[in-house]
Amino acid sequence: MINRLVTLYAKVFSKPPLSKVNSFLFHATLRGQGYNNYQDGSESGEEFFISKVLAPSNPRVCVDVGANVGDYSRKLLKYTQAQVVSFEPLPAAFLRLQEQTEEFRQRSILENRAVGEKNDRLVIHYNPSALAHASLSEDVKKVPYVSNESKVEVEVVSLDAYFGNGSFESIDFIKIDTEGFESEVIKGAKDIIRQYRPKYIQLEYNWHQMFRNTTLNSFAELLPEYDVFQLVPGGWMKRDSRDPIANIYCFSNFVFALRQ
């Protein structure tokens, strides 16, 4: 019965006069599935995850890679009692990060550095008017709304090198939002992920991955001990990373939860 209804729908709504209706329903469905909900933390599902999932797990150390102006770091500091280590390479964004976390300075460690696969110095491409789009990958300039015409050389550190000296007793959560450079960050963190076994790893997923030739499934293969969840407004849903629908190149946040 369902297949017959779907077939009928396809026959009717694929016709040009109904294309706008079909497009509206398609984009509305994407929103319901957890895509393109970037308006605020409530719509993106991040408020739910931090307050209802992460905070009750009592994390001791959280890592914010690609902290930008500090919105996410501040939420981590507000909702949890964890020590938060934040990485942000751009000076202008780092200044705002300092301001946003000043209230929690006793639990906040701020690093004016980028994160990658290894310790290095690399060029970061950015737009002074849209600092959140800054990326160590020049490929993401192919994203239509990205205009990273400015650039500056920055220090890059791997998480393995930064945390490998044993000065931290635990790492419970890692958030990675590096505008297409997420794969390099994970590859540079394989040792500490194996050693500390963080409960959750959050990745932003977007058009950028298409131009970097990465997929949700390729991230899942880098994190084989983790189940994949997609954040939706007010919740999260478990996903099969091998499902093509879970690999749609639209904005979303995915959380990798350590399998019990």
Coordinates of N, CA, C and O in Angstrom, one line a residue, residues 1-11:
M1 N 0.8 -1.2 0.0 CA 0.0 0.0 0.0 C 0.9 1.3 0.0 O 0.6 2.2 -0.8
I2 N 1.9 1.3 0.9 CA 2.8 2.4 0.9 C 3.5 2.7 -0.4 O 3.6 3.8 -0.9
N3 N 4.0 1.6 -1.0 CA 4.7 1.7 -2.2 C 3.8 2.2 -3.3 O 4.2 3.0 -4.2
R4 N 2.5 1.8 -3.3 CA 1.6 2.3 -4.3 C 1.3 3.8 -4.1 O 1.3 4.6 -5.1
L5 N 1.2 4.3 -2.9 CA 1.0 5.7 -2.6 C 2.2 6.5 -3.0 O 2.1 7.6 -3.6
V6 N 3.4 6.0 -2.8 CA 4.7 6.7 -3.1 C 4.8 6.8 -4.7 O 5.1 7.8 -5.2
T7 N 4.4 5.7 -5.3 CA 4.4 5.7 -6.8 C 3.5 6.7 -7.4 O 3.8 7.5 -8.3
L8 N 2.3 6.8 -6.8 CA 1.3 7.7 -7.2 C 1.8 9.2 -6.9 O 1.6 10.1 -7.8
Y9 N 2.3 9.4 -5.8 CA 2.9 10.7 -5.4 C 3.9 11.1 -6.5 O 3.9 12.2 -7.0
A10 N 4.8 10.2 -6.8 CA 5.9 10.5 -7.8 C 5.3 10.9 -9.1 O 5.8 11.8 -9.8
K11 N 4.3 10.2 -9.6 CA 3.7 10.5 -10.9 C 3.0 11.8 -10.9 O 3.1 12.6 -11.9

